[in-house]
Steps between C-alpha positions, in 0.01 A plus 500: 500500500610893423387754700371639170283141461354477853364869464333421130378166680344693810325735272349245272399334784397768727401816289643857501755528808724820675877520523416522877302120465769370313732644732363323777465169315799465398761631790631811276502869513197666375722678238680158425138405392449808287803486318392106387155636382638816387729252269222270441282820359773591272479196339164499397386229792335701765294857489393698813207696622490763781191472748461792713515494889346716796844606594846525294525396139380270307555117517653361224333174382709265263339229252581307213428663163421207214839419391544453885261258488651340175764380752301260602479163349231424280492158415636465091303800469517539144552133399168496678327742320607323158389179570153615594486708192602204280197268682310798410591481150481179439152388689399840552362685806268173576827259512641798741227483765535087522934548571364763774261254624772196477673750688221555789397113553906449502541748770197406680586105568854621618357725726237259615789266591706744674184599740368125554627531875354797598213506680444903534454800301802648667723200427354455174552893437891480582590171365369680156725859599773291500424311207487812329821644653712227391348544157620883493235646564626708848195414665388540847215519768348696685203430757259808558329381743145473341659332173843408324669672225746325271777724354680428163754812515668349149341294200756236304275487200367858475628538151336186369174586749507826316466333177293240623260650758325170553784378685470775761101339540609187465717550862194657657321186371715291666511696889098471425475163463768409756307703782165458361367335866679742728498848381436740202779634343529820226792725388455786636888615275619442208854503338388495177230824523796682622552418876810467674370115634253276471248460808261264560242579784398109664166530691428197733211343478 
């Protein structure tokens, strides 16, 4: 993978990052790493904002701008988008909301299958992260102590999700009843609304 790639990939991932982090990730020069976001900024991919510091100038804080995040893969995107608005046409918004709920119970059984051996909430939490990672969804765990929080830094169907918000619930639906006797789960972010990832705050029980 490019330099270029890895940084896009650690941003998505990660969130807004310094040439000095990247730096240090990566084994370069701090202004080896500028000059790859400074070119990454020029074409259109990545936009900065300065925070101010105590002491010495501001830090420079790097992030993707939208047609950054178009370079991520979003499954047939637009194929997507008009097959949903052709169910919609032809069996209207009522036909729509039983291909999302297909969808759901489809999604559920699999899941249900792939989580028949685990016996915990924390095995049962990251057998589903990496469900959801090898589906493209850049997901990842994180325990706080007090509660988990599943984080979906990229969404492979946000176009059609956009279109079809009930596809976005329908995924919620799913974590809900897959948990249902060990914890209580909400998103707490949301891609869609606007937000750099989708979080989902998972309360034991």
């Amino acid at each position: 993978m490019k330099t270029s790639d890895r940084i896009l990939h650690t941003i998505k991932r990660h969130g807004a990052v310094t040439a000095k982090q990247l730096a240090q990730e990566f084994g370069m020069t701090t202004m080896g790493a500028r000059q790859h976001l400074q070119s990454l900024e020029d074409d259109g991919i990545l936009a900065f904002h300065d925070v101010k510091v105590k002491v010495g100038r501001p830090t420079r804080h790097w992030s993707l701008t939208q047609q950054g995040h178009n370079q991520f893969s979003d499954r047939h995107g637009e194929l997507t988008i008009q097959v949903i608005d052709a169910v919609e046409n032809l069996f209207g918004k009522e036909g729509l909301a039983k291909v999302a709920a297909e969808r759901e119970q489809s999604t559920l059984k699999q899941y249900q299958q792939a989580l028949v051996n685990c016996d915990d909430l924390l095995s049962k939490l990251q057998t589903l992260t990496q469900l959801r990672e090898d589906e493209g969804y850049m997901a990842e765990l994180h325990d706080e102590g007090d509660h988990y929080v599943l984080i979906e830094n990229h969404c492979p169907i946000c176009k059609a999700a956009t279109r079809c918000p009930s596809l976005c619930q329908s995924e919620l639906n799913v974590f809900t009843e897959l948990l249902k006797n060990d914890c209580n789960i909400s998103r707490s972010e949301h891609i869609i609304a606007g937000e750099r990832r989708c979080t989902y705050t998972v309360i034991p029980l």
